[in-house]
């Protein structure tokens, strides 16, 4: 298998050398040795970096991602954890879609004063519930 130095891996993956060193410290990737002062990696680390990027995009922490890489570099996925994350993403999508529809209405509302628009009032009330705001909160 072809070996590449840290600079080549950084260039090919778009991951900075400092991030690569950090991933190494977290146990996500392992160099195969050094060429002078430069770390060397098998080229298959590029696939692992893609999985790390995908996991981060899905909202997993590096520690959670590290737990998905089992022994000897084999992937050990927790299907329950993946299903839970997908439900969280779906909930976020629903919230963002509601907010988007509300913003579109407000942008297109023909009322001279937005506070006179009943739909605007509903949008604001929905938006406040989405972010967890309660009108019963009191300052202490």
PDB file of N, CA and C in Angstrom, residues 99 122-133:
ATOM      1  N   UNK A  99     -39.305  27.426  10.374  1.00  0.00           N
ATOM      2  CA  UNK A  99     -38.728  28.769  10.430  1.00  0.00           C
ATOM      3  C   UNK A  99     -38.610  29.383   9.039  1.00  0.00           C
ATOM      4  N   UNK A 122     -48.829  34.117  14.479  1.00  0.00           N
ATOM      5  CA  UNK A 122     -48.703  32.661  14.598  1.00  0.00           C
ATOM      6  C   UNK A 122     -47.257  32.227  14.350  1.00  0.00           C
ATOM      7  N   UNK A 123     -46.628  32.840  13.357  1.00  0.00           N
ATOM      8  CA  UNK A 123     -45.236  32.519  13.041  1.00  0.00           C
ATOM      9  C   UNK A 123     -44.349  32.809  14.237  1.00  0.00           C
ATOM     10  N   UNK A 124     -44.533  33.960  14.852  1.00  0.00           N
ATOM     11  CA  UNK A 124     -43.729  34.330  16.021  1.00  0.00           C
ATOM     12  C   UNK A 124     -43.975  33.346  17.162  1.00  0.00           C
ATOM     13  N   UNK A 125     -45.236  33.005  17.406  1.00  0.00           N
ATOM     14  CA  UNK A 125     -45.551  32.067  18.492  1.00  0.00           C
ATOM     15  C   UNK A 125     -44.915  30.701  18.228  1.00  0.00           C
ATOM     16  N   UNK A 126     -44.998  30.214  16.988  1.00  0.00           N
ATOM     17  CA  UNK A 126     -44.377  28.926  16.638  1.00  0.00           C
ATOM     18  C   UNK A 126     -42.873  29.005  16.804  1.00  0.00           C
ATOM     19  N   UNK A 127     -42.303  30.098  16.331  1.00  0.00           N
ATOM     20  CA  UNK A 127     -40.851  30.267  16.419  1.00  0.00           C
ATOM     21  C   UNK A 127     -40.374  30.276  17.856  1.00  0.00           C
ATOM     22  N   UNK A 128     -41.120  30.930  18.730  1.00  0.00           N
ATOM     23  CA  UNK A 128     -40.736  30.974  20.139  1.00  0.00           C
ATOM     24  C   UNK A 128     -40.815  29.595  20.774  1.00  0.00           C
ATOM     25  N   UNK A 129     -41.829  28.815  20.402  1.00  0.00           N
ATOM     26  CA  UNK A 129     -41.921  27.444  20.927  1.00  0.00           C
ATOM     27  C   UNK A 129     -40.766  26.593  20.409  1.00  0.00           C
ATOM     28  N   UNK A 130     -40.388  26.801  19.153  1.00  0.00           N
ATOM     29  CA  UNK A 130     -39.293  26.019  18.565  1.00  0.00           C
ATOM     30  C   UNK A 130     -37.976  26.237  19.303  1.00  0.00           C
ATOM     31  N   UNK A 131     -37.749  27.458  19.762  1.00  0.00           N
ATOM     32  CA  UNK A 131     -36.484  27.744  20.448  1.00  0.00           C
ATOM     33  C   UNK A 131     -36.602  27.568  21.954  1.00  0.00           C
ATOM     34  N   UNK A 132     -37.773  27.116  22.424  1.00  0.00           N
ATOM     35  CA  UNK A 132     -37.928  26.809  23.840  1.00  0.00           C
ATOM     36  C   UNK A 132     -38.251  28.011  24.703  1.00  0.00           C
ATOM     37  N   UNK A 133     -38.732  29.093  24.122  1.00  0.00           N
ATOM     38  CA  UNK A 133     -39.077  30.280  24.897  1.00  0.00           C
ATOM     39  C   UNK A 133     -40.495  30.118  25.439  1.00  0.00           C
TER      40      UNK A 133
END
